[in-house]
Structure formats: C-alpha cells, structure tokens
C-alpha cells in the first residue's frame, strides 16, 4: 500500500521565476543581517528565512499569483543556505590568525620560527601586507587565498550533491526511513502554500504563542544586550543549569532543564524505543559517566581540570576533550558497521537498483549511480590535487583515503541517523587525528583540510564536511517528497545560490570591514571569539594537544557493535542510533525529548485520538515559525540601532 502511494506522487516544479525572484532578493536581503549578526554575536538566525518566505507569499498573493507549496519549499532551503554569507568572513578570520599577536606567541616546532611566519601565503596575506592597512579584499595578496577557497568550496559542493542524491535514493526512496521531523517543515510549506483555513488557524495560533515565547526567551536578551550593552534574561538560555545543586552528591555530573519549548515538541515525533535510548545514552555519559571518570586514573587530565562550580557548557567542552571524544568516535563507527551487517541485503539491493533509474527516481529527477559516482570521484580527485599542490610533503595516500572514504562514510551514518531519529552527528577532529597519526612535522597541513567544505579547517575549529552537508540534504529531499516537490529542483537551487552567496558575502563583509576594523569593539563577537580561535589554532599547529587514544576508540566501537548486533538477534527494541545520538547530547535536551514524548502520548494523544497525528506537525511548525520571527525581528532591530552611531546626527 505504501509503495503504491509513493508511485502515485505527482512531482511539481519548485524552481520557477517567482521562487527565483524571491531567492535572489532574499539572499541579498538576509546576507547583511546574517553577517552583522555573527559580528555582533546576536545569533539565532536559523529560522529567519521564514520571514522572507512569509513576506513573498503575501506579496504574490496580493498580485494574485500565490506561491505553491513546492515553491515555498525550495525558497526556504535556498534562502537559508545562501544567506549565511560566511565565505569572506572566514577569509578575514584567516587574516586575523596570520597577523594576530596571539599567533606570534607560538613557535613552529619544525622550523623553530614564530608560528605567524610559518603560516602559508595561500591561507592569508602575510603580516604587514597593505591589504590589512587598506582594509580591502581587492589586493594581489588576497588573490591566491580567495581563488583556492572558492575552487575548493565548489568541488565540495558537487561532492555533497552527488552524495546527497545517492543516499536520498537509498534512505528516502528504497528504505523509506521515517525522518521524524520532516513532517514539521513539510506541513509548514503545505499550509502556507495551500492556505487551508483550519490548518492556517492552528498554524497562526501556535505561531503567535511561539512568537511570544521566542521574544521572552531570545528577543529580550538580544535587544537589551545589543542596544543597552547589558543583556536581561527572563529565562536562562538555552537551559537552566542545575550543576551546582548536584555536584555535592555527583561531582562531574551535568543536569539541566531546557528552556526552549521547541526542544520539548520534538519529542512528539520520536518513537518510544528511540527516545528512551537517547535518554539512556545521554545520562550514561554526561550524568553518570562524567562522575565515574573522576574516579578512574585513566582519565587523569579530566580529574585535573574538573572543579566545583563548572557549568554544563564548560563541563561539556572539557569532558568531551578528555573523556568522550574517543568513545564518541568509536560509537559513530559502530553505528555505521551495525546497519551494514543487519541490513546488508537491503543495502546491496539498493545499490544495485541505483545502477538503473527506477520510475520513481526518474520522476524526481535523480541521476543514476553511473553518473553520481563519477561526479563524486572527480570532485574528490580535484580536492586531493589541490591539497597535494598546497601541501606536497603530506602522505598523498592518507589524504586520498580520507577524502574519498570519510565523506561517504559520514553521509551513510549521519543520513541514517537523520532518517531514523531526526538528529545527525559529526565526528570531530578527524583531520587533526590524521595529522598526528602520520606524525607529519610541518604546520602547513594544520591550515587546510581535504575533508572540510570550505577547505581551511583551522578558523572554524570543527568545520563541516561534504558528508555532513549531504546528510542534511537527504533530510531536505524527504521534505521535498512530502510536499510533492521535485528533489532535483532543490539541488539546482543550491547550485544557483552558491555564486549569489559568495558575491553577497564579498560586498557586505567588505562594507563592514570598511566601516570599522575587524576585529574591533564595533563588532563585539570578533573581539571575544577570534582570539580563542587563534589560541586553538596555535595549540593544534604546535602539537600541544593530543587527545586521541586508539585503544579507547577501538574498544568502544567493538562494544557498541556487539551490543547492537546482540540486541537485534534477541529482538530487543534497542536503538543503537538513538544511543549514539545520546552520547552526543546534553541531558537538558534528552530530558526535554522524553518529557515531550510523555506529554504527546499521555495527554494530547488520549484527548485528541487520531486527530493528534494531523495536528502535531502544524502545531510544532507554528511554534518554530513564531520563534524564528521573534528572533529575526529582534536581531533586525539591534542591527538598525547599532548602525545609527555611524550617522553624523
């Protein structure tokens, strides 16, 4: 029955002249807001593209050419991707690292030079360049970093798209994974496009509630902190920290209560076994595990660092570094191995089916595996070639294996996790571990990564890979399927907004840099975060950090693999995916999901019956939309207020 229903989907185009117009205007309208928000540290722009979607949906309704749900779906994802505009902000941060006094405090252990002098010219212009004095990217010293950055990013985009298409056909079309959160965004797009009166009433009421909550939780501190320099918080963001109340009985443990209501509503969509396994995994690590690690000599560095009064965020940072990074990597590996063992026949059948385009994939516009694999391999070869040209002495075989193998592996793992439980994972410090494993002596490899979507690894700390982006694209394809939007239009839109985003980033970052130096007091976030980034870069490049323990990685991988297979054989409803996600999740959120699940099942489901399944996506979508509008308007107000000091009156 499900197969027959899927074959009856009539895909419609989402990329039209109306959606293209909105995307173009939206990217250029939102990019300065996004960039300035990052410079101010205001944050919270993830849902702001909905403002543009709402605006254009009303404009086109006014001229009697209303947007369809397909157009709204493509607009939402294209504007959200294209409006980030971080390209030239990253390049500027690289320039800061190359010239920062902090970088001069570190010394290259290979050459003995000050680290700032050992930084390659393809990373950023050297200290003393007129490009910094004139505050402009239109300078010969910027040419090489900009060209390599854009070329690298372009190849990564095509690698990401090829991976997304491959695993979309497997996870969405063949295995039909549930993607528990996809109905939220699909329902939003459908409701805004079709304007069903009963759905719109629920959407607007829930959006009104979400807007009020979003204003109280995020809007008030954003406005007061941005305008009056003193942030007022009605509720702590993003959770109420309870560590000080439990550290007397369980030193090292973390516990808190999430204050964002959307965290609770996500529990409405999770199956019982998954939400329980996420809760167990989270509390086993961050509540009981952190406490237990303080008693074991194996984690001596964690014992030295923990002190009374540490917050959840600080404990998360330090215990991840000294306790959990290795088990997390091992668990992630297990989450990739176990499905290959359990679902090997399905996966092999899926790849065989991809060698020819099935009718459903043909309607959706997918390419066949015969076209996608060459696209993937050619993109990887291009990245490897650039990397080898820039870092010729690094072992080429190591870079090649990682560049070809890791994005594919993480898409397979993270894509399945998004499909089963709604949350992806990203394995941190993979490239740093590779450099340390091969004992590469020079510093140049620390300033570029063949795994990163934007090439330069150091400024972003744990930059995403093409595989991470592809896993999110697989989720977006599921939303497209639910809204009967041709998935190929999504990928076309991502390609179209790429040059728009780079152009907008160049214009607005140049403008902000021309107005005031970056970093400077005019852009507070840069004064706070950029020095920390420079410190972390110096620590890694001079090999003062080595957190990897192979025995712990392999041990945790073996344990979690055995656990997953054994529970499958004895037919216990254990979710390895949920448990692994729990290892990456702090207790405030895993607790919120469990509470949300209980409220949905024990209260709303009992009172509303079968109607609850139809109402909950609209309800949650409206709350998310309302919060996004509140945050977006608050950030915009701060930007307007902060820009007035430049005027002469």
Coordinates of C-alpha atoms in Angstrom, one line a residue:
X1 CA 0.0 0.0 0.0
X2 CA 2.9 2.4 0.9
X3 CA 4.7 1.5 -2.3
X4 CA 1.6 2.2 -4.4
X5 CA 1.1 5.5 -2.6
X6 CA 4.7 6.6 -3.3
X7 CA 4.4 5.7 -7.0
X8 CA 1.3 8.0 -7.3
X9 CA 3.2 11.1 -6.2
X10 CA 2.9 13.8 -8.9
X11 CA 6.0 15.9 -8.5
X12 CA 5.7 19.6 -9.4
X13 CA 8.4 22.2 -10.0
X14 CA 9.5 24.4 -7.1
X15 CA 12.1 26.4 -9.1
X16 CA 10.1 29.0 -11.0
X17 CA 10.5 32.6 -11.9
X18 CA 8.6 33.5 -8.7
X19 CA 10.8 31.4 -6.4
X20 CA 13.9 32.5 -8.2
X21 CA 13.0 36.2 -7.7
X22 CA 12.3 35.6 -4.0
X23 CA 15.6 33.6 -3.6
X24 CA 17.7 36.3 -5.3
X25 CA 16.2 39.1 -3.3
X26 CA 16.1 37.1 -0.1
X27 CA 19.8 36.1 -0.3
X28 CA 20.9 39.8 -0.8
X29 CA 18.4 41.0 1.9
X30 CA 19.3 38.4 4.5
X31 CA 23.1 38.2 4.0
X32 CA 24.0 41.5 5.7
X33 CA 21.7 40.6 8.6
X34 CA 23.4 37.2 8.9
X35 CA 26.9 38.7 8.7
X36 CA 26.2 41.5 11.1
X37 CA 24.5 39.1 13.5
X38 CA 27.7 37.0 13.5
X39 CA 29.9 40.0 14.1
X40 CA 27.7 41.2 17.0
X41 CA 27.2 37.7 18.4
X42 CA 23.5 38.0 18.3
X43 CA 22.9 34.6 16.8
X44 CA 19.6 32.8 16.4
X45 CA 19.2 33.3 12.6
X46 CA 18.4 29.7 11.7
X47 CA 14.7 30.4 11.3
X48 CA 15.0 33.9 9.9
X49 CA 14.5 32.8 6.2
X50 CA 10.9 32.2 7.1
X51 CA 10.4 36.0 7.4
X52 CA 11.3 36.3 3.7
X53 CA 9.1 33.3 2.8
X54 CA 6.2 34.9 4.6
X55 CA 6.8 38.3 3.0
X56 CA 6.9 36.9 -0.5
X57 CA 4.0 34.6 0.0
X58 CA 1.9 37.6 0.9
X59 CA 3.3 39.7 -2.0
X60 CA 2.4 37.1 -4.6
X61 CA -1.0 36.5 -3.1
X62 CA -1.6 40.3 -3.3
X63 CA -0.8 40.3 -7.1
X64 CA -3.0 37.1 -7.4
X65 CA -0.1 34.8 -8.2
X66 CA 0.1 32.8 -5.0
X67 CA 3.2 30.7 -4.3
X68 CA 2.7 26.9 -4.3
X69 CA 3.9 24.7 -1.5
X70 CA 6.6 23.5 -3.9
X71 CA 8.0 27.0 -4.5
X72 CA 7.9 27.7 -0.8
X73 CA 9.9 24.5 0.0
X74 CA 12.6 25.5 -2.5
X75 CA 12.7 29.1 -1.3
X76 CA 13.1 28.1 2.3
X77 CA 16.1 25.9 1.8
X78 CA 17.8 28.0 -0.9
X79 CA 17.5 31.3 1.1
X80 CA 18.5 29.5 4.3
X81 CA 21.7 28.2 2.6
X82 CA 22.5 31.2 0.5
X83 CA 22.0 34.0 3.1
X84 CA 24.7 32.8 5.5
X85 CA 27.4 34.7 3.6
X86 CA 30.3 33.5 5.6
X87 CA 32.9 33.0 2.8
X88 CA 34.7 36.3 3.1
X89 CA 34.2 36.5 6.9
X90 CA 36.1 33.2 7.1
X91 CA 38.8 34.6 4.9
X92 CA 39.0 37.7 7.1
X93 CA 39.3 35.5 10.2
X94 CA 42.2 33.7 8.5
X95 CA 43.9 37.0 8.0
X96 CA 43.4 37.7 11.7
X97 CA 45.1 34.4 12.6
X98 CA 48.0 35.1 10.3
X99 CA 48.6 38.6 11.9
X100 CA 47.4 38.2 15.4
X101 CA 49.8 38.9 18.3
X102 CA 48.5 35.6 19.8
X103 CA 49.8 33.6 16.9
X104 CA 53.2 35.1 17.5
X105 CA 53.3 33.6 21.0
X106 CA 53.5 30.1 19.4
X107 CA 56.6 28.6 17.8
X108 CA 56.7 26.1 14.9
X109 CA 58.4 23.0 16.3
X110 CA 59.7 22.0 12.9
X111 CA 61.4 25.2 11.7
X112 CA 61.8 27.0 15.0
X113 CA 60.2 30.1 13.6
X114 CA 57.4 32.1 15.1
X115 CA 54.1 30.5 14.0
X116 CA 52.8 33.6 12.2
X117 CA 55.8 33.5 9.9
X118 CA 55.3 29.8 9.1
X119 CA 51.6 30.2 8.0
X120 CA 51.4 29.6 4.2
X121 CA 50.6 32.5 1.9
X122 CA 47.7 30.5 0.4
X123 CA 46.0 30.7 3.8
X124 CA 46.1 34.5 4.1
X125 CA 48.2 37.6 3.2
X126 CA 51.3 37.9 5.4
X127 CA 51.6 40.2 8.4
X128 CA 52.5 43.7 7.1
X129 CA 50.5 43.4 3.9
X130 CA 48.9 46.6 2.7
X131 CA 45.7 44.6 2.3
X132 CA 45.2 44.9 6.1
X133 CA 46.1 48.5 6.2
X134 CA 43.7 49.4 3.4
X135 CA 41.1 47.0 4.7
X136 CA 40.2 45.6 1.3
X137 CA 40.0 42.2 -0.4
X138 CA 40.8 43.9 -3.8
X139 CA 44.5 43.3 -3.4
X140 CA 47.0 41.0 -5.0
X141 CA 47.9 39.3 -1.7
X142 CA 44.3 38.1 -1.3
X143 CA 44.1 36.6 -4.8
X144 CA 45.6 33.2 -4.0
X145 CA 43.6 32.5 -0.8
X146 CA 40.3 33.6 -2.4
X147 CA 40.8 31.6 -5.6
X148 CA 41.7 28.4 -3.8
X149 CA 38.9 28.9 -1.3
X150 CA 36.2 29.3 -3.9
X151 CA 37.6 26.4 -6.1
X152 CA 37.8 24.1 -3.1
X153 CA 34.3 25.1 -2.0
X154 CA 32.9 24.5 -5.5
X155 CA 34.3 21.0 -5.6
X156 CA 33.0 20.2 -2.1
X157 CA 29.5 21.4 -3.2
X158 CA 29.4 18.9 -6.1
X159 CA 30.7 16.2 -3.9
X160 CA 28.0 17.0 -1.4
X161 CA 25.3 16.9 -4.1
X162 CA 26.4 13.6 -5.5
X163 CA 26.4 12.0 -2.0
X164 CA 23.0 13.5 -1.2
X165 CA 21.5 12.1 -4.4
X166 CA 23.0 8.6 -3.8
X167 CA 21.7 8.3 -0.2
X168 CA 18.4 10.1 -0.9
X169 CA 17.6 7.3 -3.3
X170 CA 18.6 4.7 -0.6
X171 CA 17.1 6.2 2.5
X172 CA 14.1 8.1 1.1
X173 CA 13.1 6.1 -2.0
X174 CA 14.1 2.5 -1.2
X175 CA 14.3 2.1 2.6
X176 CA 11.7 4.8 3.3
X177 CA 13.1 5.8 6.6
X178 CA 10.7 7.8 8.7
X179 CA 12.6 11.1 9.1
X180 CA 10.5 12.0 12.2
X181 CA 11.0 15.8 11.9
X182 CA 10.4 16.1 8.1
X183 CA 6.6 16.4 8.5
X184 CA 7.1 19.6 10.5
X185 CA 8.7 21.6 7.7
X186 CA 6.6 19.9 5.1
X187 CA 3.4 20.8 6.9
X188 CA 4.6 24.4 7.2
X189 CA 5.3 24.7 3.5
X190 CA 2.0 23.0 2.6
X191 CA -0.1 25.1 4.9
X192 CA 1.5 28.4 3.7
X193 CA 1.1 27.2 0.1
X194 CA -2.5 25.8 0.2
X195 CA -3.9 28.2 2.9
X196 CA -6.4 25.6 4.2
X197 CA -8.5 27.6 6.7
X198 CA -8.5 25.1 9.5
X199 CA -4.8 24.4 9.2
X200 CA -4.0 28.2 9.0
X201 CA -5.9 28.8 12.2
X202 CA -3.8 26.2 14.1
X203 CA -0.6 27.5 12.5
X204 CA -1.3 31.2 13.3
X205 CA -2.3 30.5 16.9
X206 CA 0.7 28.3 17.6
X207 CA 2.9 30.8 15.8
X208 CA 1.6 33.6 18.0
X209 CA 2.4 31.5 21.1
X210 CA 5.9 30.7 19.6
X211 CA 6.5 34.4 18.9
X212 CA 5.7 35.4 22.5
X213 CA 7.9 32.6 23.9
X214 CA 10.7 33.4 21.4
X215 CA 10.5 37.1 22.3
X216 CA 10.7 36.4 26.1
X217 CA 13.4 33.8 25.8
X218 CA 15.6 35.3 23.0
X219 CA 14.2 38.7 22.0
X220 CA 14.6 40.5 25.3
X221 CA 18.3 39.5 25.8
X222 CA 19.1 40.1 22.2
X223 CA 17.6 43.6 22.2
X224 CA 18.9 44.7 25.7
X225 CA 22.4 43.2 25.1
X226 CA 22.7 44.7 21.6
X227 CA 21.4 48.1 22.3
X228 CA 22.0 48.8 26.0
X229 CA 25.1 46.6 26.5
X230 CA 23.5 44.8 29.4
X231 CA 21.6 41.7 28.5
X232 CA 18.5 40.9 30.5
X233 CA 17.4 37.3 30.6
X234 CA 14.0 36.4 31.8
X235 CA 14.9 32.7 31.5
X236 CA 18.4 31.3 31.1
X237 CA 19.4 30.4 27.5
X238 CA 19.4 27.6 26.4
X239 CA 18.8 25.8 29.7
X240 CA 18.6 26.1 33.5
X241 CA 21.9 24.9 34.8
X242 CA 21.4 22.6 37.8
X243 CA 25.1 21.5 38.2
X244 CA 25.6 23.4 41.5
X245 CA 22.7 21.5 43.1
X246 CA 24.0 18.0 42.2
X247 CA 27.8 18.4 42.3
X248 CA 27.9 17.7 46.1
X249 CA 26.5 14.2 45.5
X250 CA 27.7 13.5 42.0
X251 CA 30.9 15.5 41.2
X252 CA 31.4 16.0 37.5
X253 CA 27.8 15.2 36.6
X254 CA 25.7 17.6 34.4
X255 CA 22.0 18.2 34.7
X256 CA 19.7 21.0 33.4
X257 CA 16.3 21.9 32.1
X258 CA 15.9 23.1 28.6
X259 CA 14.1 26.5 28.3
X260 CA 13.4 26.5 24.5
X261 CA 9.9 25.0 24.1
X262 CA 10.7 23.5 20.7
X263 CA 13.1 21.0 22.4
X264 CA 10.0 19.5 24.1
X265 CA 7.8 19.5 21.0
X266 CA 10.4 17.4 19.1
X267 CA 9.6 14.6 21.5
X268 CA 6.1 14.4 19.9
X269 CA 7.6 12.7 16.8
X270 CA 10.0 10.2 18.3
X271 CA 9.2 6.5 18.8
X272 CA 9.4 5.2 22.4
X273 CA 12.4 3.0 22.0
X274 CA 14.4 5.8 20.3
X275 CA 13.6 8.5 22.8
X276 CA 14.4 6.1 25.7
X277 CA 17.7 5.1 24.2
X278 CA 18.7 8.7 23.6
X279 CA 17.9 9.5 27.2
X280 CA 19.8 6.5 28.4
X281 CA 22.9 7.3 26.3
X282 CA 22.9 10.9 27.3
X283 CA 22.6 10.3 31.0
X284 CA 25.0 7.4 30.9
X285 CA 27.7 9.7 29.5
X286 CA 27.1 13.2 30.9
X287 CA 25.4 12.4 34.2
X288 CA 26.8 9.1 35.5
X289 CA 29.8 8.8 33.1
X290 CA 31.4 12.1 33.9
X291 CA 31.2 11.3 37.6
X292 CA 32.6 7.8 37.2
X293 CA 35.5 9.2 35.1
X294 CA 36.7 11.3 38.1
X295 CA 37.4 8.1 40.0
X296 CA 39.4 6.3 37.3
X297 CA 43.1 7.0 36.9
X298 CA 42.8 6.5 33.1
X299 CA 41.2 10.0 32.8
X300 CA 43.7 11.9 34.9
X301 CA 43.5 15.0 32.7
X302 CA 39.8 15.3 33.3
X303 CA 40.4 14.9 37.1
X304 CA 42.9 17.8 37.0
X305 CA 40.5 20.1 35.2
X306 CA 37.3 19.5 37.0
X307 CA 36.5 21.9 39.8
X308 CA 33.3 22.7 41.7
X309 CA 31.1 25.3 40.1
X310 CA 31.8 24.3 36.5
X311 CA 28.8 25.0 34.2
X312 CA 27.2 22.5 31.9
X313 CA 28.8 24.1 28.8
X314 CA 32.3 24.1 30.4
X315 CA 31.9 20.5 31.6
X316 CA 30.7 19.6 28.1
X317 CA 33.8 21.2 26.5
X318 CA 36.4 19.8 28.8
X319 CA 35.0 16.3 29.3
X320 CA 34.4 15.9 25.6
X321 CA 38.1 16.7 25.1
X322 CA 39.5 14.4 27.8
X323 CA 36.8 11.7 28.2
X324 CA 34.2 11.3 25.5
X325 CA 35.8 12.2 22.2
X326 CA 37.3 8.7 21.7
X327 CA 34.1 6.8 22.8
X328 CA 32.0 9.1 20.6
X329 CA 34.2 8.3 17.6
X330 CA 34.1 4.6 18.3
X331 CA 30.3 4.7 18.8
X332 CA 29.9 6.5 15.5
X333 CA 32.0 3.9 13.7
X334 CA 29.7 1.2 15.3
X335 CA 26.6 3.0 14.1
X336 CA 28.0 2.7 10.6
X337 CA 29.0 -1.0 10.9
X338 CA 25.9 -2.4 12.5
X339 CA 23.4 -1.4 9.8
X340 CA 25.8 -2.8 7.2
X341 CA 25.6 -6.1 9.0
X342 CA 21.9 -6.2 9.8
X343 CA 20.6 -4.6 6.6
X344 CA 23.3 -5.8 4.2
X345 CA 20.9 -7.4 1.8
X346 CA 18.7 -4.3 1.6
X347 CA 21.7 -2.0 1.2
X348 CA 23.2 -4.2 -1.6
X349 CA 19.8 -4.3 -3.3
X350 CA 19.6 -0.5 -3.1
X351 CA 23.0 0.0 -4.8
X352 CA 22.1 -2.5 -7.5
X353 CA 18.8 -0.6 -8.1
X354 CA 20.7 2.6 -8.4
X355 CA 22.6 1.3 -11.4
X356 CA 19.4 2.0 -13.4
X357 CA 17.0 4.8 -12.7
X358 CA 13.7 3.4 -11.3
X359 CA 10.5 5.2 -12.4
X360 CA 10.1 7.0 -9.0
X361 CA 13.6 8.3 -9.2
X362 CA 13.1 9.4 -12.8
X363 CA 10.1 11.5 -11.9
X364 CA 12.0 13.0 -9.0
X365 CA 14.9 13.9 -11.4
X366 CA 17.7 11.9 -9.7
X367 CA 20.8 10.9 -11.7
X368 CA 21.8 7.3 -11.9
X369 CA 24.6 5.8 -9.9
X370 CA 26.6 5.6 -13.2
X371 CA 26.6 9.4 -13.2
X372 CA 26.7 10.1 -9.5
X373 CA 29.8 8.1 -8.7
X374 CA 32.0 9.7 -11.4
X375 CA 30.8 13.1 -10.1
X376 CA 31.8 12.1 -6.6
X377 CA 35.2 10.7 -7.6
X378 CA 36.1 13.6 -9.9
X379 CA 35.2 16.1 -7.1
X380 CA 37.3 14.1 -4.7
X381 CA 40.2 13.9 -7.1
X382 CA 40.1 17.7 -7.6
X383 CA 40.2 18.3 -3.9
X384 CA 43.1 15.8 -3.5
X385 CA 45.0 17.5 -6.3
X386 CA 44.6 21.0 -4.8
X387 CA 45.6 19.7 -1.4
X388 CA 48.7 17.9 -2.8
X389 CA 49.7 21.0 -4.6
X390 CA 49.5 23.1 -1.5
X391 CA 50.9 20.5 0.9
X392 CA 53.1 18.4 -1.3
X393 CA 55.0 16.6 1.5
X394 CA 51.9 15.2 3.3
X395 CA 51.4 11.5 2.6
X396 CA 49.2 11.5 -0.5
X397 CA 47.6 8.1 0.2
X398 CA 46.4 9.2 3.6
X399 CA 44.7 12.4 2.1
X400 CA 43.3 10.3 -0.7
X401 CA 41.7 7.7 1.5
X402 CA 40.2 10.3 3.8
X403 CA 38.9 12.5 1.0
X404 CA 37.2 9.6 -0.8
X405 CA 36.2 7.5 2.1
X406 CA 35.3 9.7 5.0
X407 CA 32.5 11.9 3.4
X408 CA 30.9 8.7 2.0
X409 CA 31.0 7.1 5.5
X410 CA 29.7 10.1 7.4
X411 CA 26.8 10.6 4.9
X412 CA 25.9 6.9 5.3
X413 CA 26.0 7.2 9.1
X414 CA 24.6 10.7 9.6
X415 CA 22.0 10.3 6.9
X416 CA 20.6 7.2 8.6
X417 CA 20.6 8.9 11.9
X418 CA 18.6 11.8 10.5
X419 CA 16.3 9.3 8.9
X420 CA 15.7 7.2 12.0
X421 CA 15.8 9.7 14.9
X422 CA 16.0 13.1 13.3
X423 CA 19.4 14.2 14.5
X424 CA 22.8 13.9 12.7
X425 CA 26.2 13.5 14.2
X426 CA 29.5 14.8 13.1
X427 CA 32.8 13.2 14.2
X428 CA 35.1 15.9 15.4
X429 CA 38.9 16.3 14.9
X430 CA 39.2 13.7 12.2
X431 CA 41.8 15.6 10.2
X432 CA 43.8 16.6 13.3
X433 CA 43.9 12.9 14.3
X434 CA 45.2 12.0 10.8
X435 CA 48.0 14.6 11.0
X436 CA 49.1 13.3 14.4
X437 CA 48.7 9.6 13.3
X438 CA 51.2 10.0 10.4
X439 CA 53.4 12.2 12.6
X440 CA 53.6 14.9 9.9
X441 CA 56.1 17.5 11.2
X442 CA 55.3 20.7 9.3
X443 CA 52.5 23.2 10.2
X444 CA 51.0 23.7 6.7
X445 CA 48.7 20.7 7.0
X446 CA 47.0 22.3 10.0
X447 CA 45.7 25.2 7.9
X448 CA 43.9 23.2 5.3
X449 CA 41.7 20.1 5.3
X450 CA 40.7 17.9 2.4
X451 CA 37.6 17.0 4.5
X452 CA 36.2 20.5 5.1
X453 CA 33.5 22.1 2.9
X454 CA 35.4 25.3 2.9
X455 CA 39.0 24.0 2.7
X456 CA 40.5 25.9 5.5
X457 CA 40.0 24.0 8.7
X458 CA 41.7 26.0 11.5
X459 CA 39.4 29.1 11.7
X460 CA 36.2 27.1 12.1
X461 CA 37.6 24.6 14.6
X462 CA 35.3 21.7 13.7
X463 CA 34.2 22.7 10.2
X464 CA 31.6 20.5 8.5
X465 CA 32.4 18.1 5.7
X466 CA 30.6 17.4 2.4
X467 CA 29.2 14.3 4.1
X468 CA 27.7 16.4 6.9
X469 CA 26.0 18.7 4.4
X470 CA 24.8 15.8 2.3
X471 CA 23.1 14.2 5.3
X472 CA 21.1 17.4 5.8
X473 CA 20.3 17.4 2.1
X474 CA 18.9 13.9 2.4
X475 CA 16.5 15.2 5.0
X476 CA 15.6 18.1 2.8
X477 CA 14.8 15.7 0.0
X478 CA 12.4 13.9 2.3
X479 CA 10.6 17.2 2.9
X480 CA 10.5 17.8 -0.9
X481 CA 8.9 14.3 -1.3
X482 CA 6.3 15.1 1.3
X483 CA 5.4 18.4 -0.4
X484 CA 5.5 16.8 -3.9
X485 CA 8.4 18.9 -4.9
X486 CA 10.9 17.6 -7.5
X487 CA 14.1 17.0 -5.5
X488 CA 16.2 17.9 -8.5
X489 CA 15.0 21.5 -8.1
X490 CA 16.5 21.5 -4.6
X491 CA 19.9 20.7 -5.9
X492 CA 19.6 23.2 -8.8
X493 CA 18.7 25.9 -6.3
X494 CA 21.7 25.1 -4.1
X495 CA 24.0 25.4 -7.2
X496 CA 22.3 28.7 -8.2
X497 CA 22.6 30.4 -4.8
X498 CA 26.3 29.4 -4.4
X499 CA 27.7 32.3 -6.6
X500 CA 25.0 34.6 -5.2
X501 CA 26.1 33.9 -1.7
X502 CA 29.8 34.4 -2.5
X503 CA 29.0 37.7 -4.2
X504 CA 26.8 39.0 -1.4
X505 CA 29.5 37.9 1.1
X506 CA 32.2 39.9 -0.7
X507 CA 30.0 43.0 -0.9
X508 CA 28.8 43.1 2.7
X509 CA 31.9 41.8 4.5
X510 CA 33.9 44.4 2.6
X511 CA 31.4 47.1 3.6
X512 CA 31.5 46.2 7.3
X513 CA 35.3 46.0 7.2
X514 CA 35.5 49.4 5.5
X515 CA 33.2 50.9 8.2
X516 CA 35.3 49.6 11.2
X517 CA 38.3 47.3 11.7
X518 CA 37.6 43.7 12.2
X519 CA 38.0 42.6 15.0
X520 CA 37.2 45.7 17.0
X521 CA 34.7 47.0 19.6
X522 CA 32.3 47.8 16.8
X523 CA 31.8 44.0 16.3
X524 CA 31.9 42.5 19.8
X525 CA 31.8 38.8 18.9
X526 CA 35.1 39.1 17.0
X527 CA 36.8 40.5 20.0
X528 CA 35.7 37.6 22.1
X529 CA 35.7 34.6 19.8
X530 CA 38.5 35.3 17.3
X531 CA 41.3 35.3 19.9
X532 CA 40.1 32.0 21.2
X533 CA 40.2 30.6 17.7
X534 CA 43.7 31.9 17.3
X535 CA 44.7 30.1 20.6
X536 CA 43.2 26.8 19.5
X537 CA 44.9 27.0 16.1
X538 CA 48.2 27.7 17.8
X539 CA 47.7 24.8 20.2
X540 CA 47.0 22.3 17.4
X541 CA 49.6 23.5 15.0
X542 CA 52.4 23.4 17.6
X543 CA 51.2 19.9 18.8
X544 CA 50.3 20.9 22.3
X545 CA 47.0 19.0 22.1
X546 CA 46.9 15.2 21.6
X547 CA 43.6 13.8 22.8
X548 CA 43.4 10.6 20.7
X549 CA 43.5 7.1 22.3
X550 CA 43.2 4.4 19.7
X551 CA 42.5 1.7 22.3
X552 CA 39.5 3.5 23.6
X553 CA 38.2 4.2 20.1
X554 CA 38.5 0.6 19.0
X555 CA 37.2 -0.7 22.4
X556 CA 34.1 1.4 22.3
X557 CA 33.5 0.6 18.6
X558 CA 33.7 -3.1 19.4
X559 CA 31.5 -2.8 22.4
X560 CA 28.7 -0.8 20.7
X561 CA 28.8 -3.1 17.6
X562 CA 28.4 -6.2 19.8
X563 CA 25.6 -4.5 21.7
X564 CA 23.7 -3.5 18.6
X565 CA 24.0 -7.0 16.9
X566 CA 23.2 -8.9 20.1
X567 CA 20.0 -6.9 20.8
X568 CA 19.0 -7.3 17.2
X569 CA 19.4 -11.1 17.4
X570 CA 17.4 -11.4 20.6
X571 CA 14.8 -9.0 19.2
X572 CA 15.0 -6.4 21.9
X573 CA 13.7 -3.0 20.6
X574 CA 17.1 -1.3 21.2
X575 CA 18.1 1.6 19.0
X576 CA 21.9 1.9 18.5
X577 CA 21.3 5.0 16.5
X578 CA 19.4 6.6 19.4
X579 CA 22.0 5.6 21.9
X580 CA 24.8 7.1 19.9
X581 CA 22.9 10.3 19.4
X582 CA 22.5 10.3 23.2
X583 CA 26.3 10.2 23.7
X584 CA 26.5 13.5 21.8
X585 CA 23.5 15.1 23.5
X586 CA 23.5 17.0 26.8
X587 CA 20.9 15.9 29.5
X588 CA 18.8 19.1 29.2
X589 CA 17.8 18.1 25.7
X590 CA 17.4 14.4 26.1
X591 CA 15.3 15.0 29.1
X592 CA 13.2 17.5 27.2
X593 CA 12.6 15.0 24.4
X594 CA 11.5 12.4 26.9
X595 CA 9.1 14.8 28.6
X596 CA 7.8 15.9 25.2
X597 CA 7.2 12.3 24.2
X598 CA 5.3 11.7 27.5
X599 CA 3.1 14.8 27.1
X600 CA 2.3 13.9 23.5
X601 CA 1.4 10.3 24.2
X602 CA -0.3 10.6 27.6
X603 CA -2.1 13.9 27.2
X604 CA -2.7 15.0 23.6
X605 CA -3.0 11.5 22.1
X606 CA -5.5 10.5 24.7
X607 CA -7.6 13.6 24.3
X608 CA -7.5 14.1 20.5
X609 CA -7.1 10.5 19.3
X610 CA -6.2 10.1 15.7
X611 CA -6.5 13.8 15.1
X612 CA -3.3 14.4 17.0
X613 CA -1.2 12.9 14.2
X614 CA -2.5 15.5 11.8
X615 CA -2.4 18.4 14.3
X616 CA 1.1 18.0 15.8
X617 CA 3.1 18.9 12.7
X618 CA 1.1 22.1 12.3
X619 CA 1.4 22.9 16.0
X620 CA 5.2 22.3 16.2
X621 CA 5.7 24.1 12.8
X622 CA 3.8 27.1 14.0
X623 CA 5.8 27.4 17.3
X624 CA 9.1 27.1 15.3
X625 CA 7.9 29.7 12.8
X626 CA 6.8 32.1 15.6
X627 CA 10.1 31.8 17.4
X628 CA 12.0 32.4 14.2
X629 CA 10.0 35.6 13.5
X630 CA 10.6 36.9 17.1
X631 CA 14.4 36.2 16.8
X632 CA 14.7 37.7 13.3
X633 CA 12.8 40.9 14.2
X634 CA 14.9 41.3 17.4
X635 CA 18.2 40.9 15.5
X636 CA 17.0 43.3 12.8
X637 CA 16.1 45.9 15.5
X638 CA 19.5 45.6 17.1
X639 CA 21.2 45.9 13.7
X640 CA 19.3 49.1 12.9
X641 CA 20.0 50.6 16.3
X642 CA 23.7 49.7 16.2
X643 CA 24.2 51.2 12.8
X644 CA 22.8 54.6 13.9
X645 CA 26.0 55.5 15.7
X646 CA 27.8 55.9 12.4
X647 CA 25.5 58.7 11.3
X648 CA 26.6 62.3 11.9
X649 CA 23.5 63.3 13.9

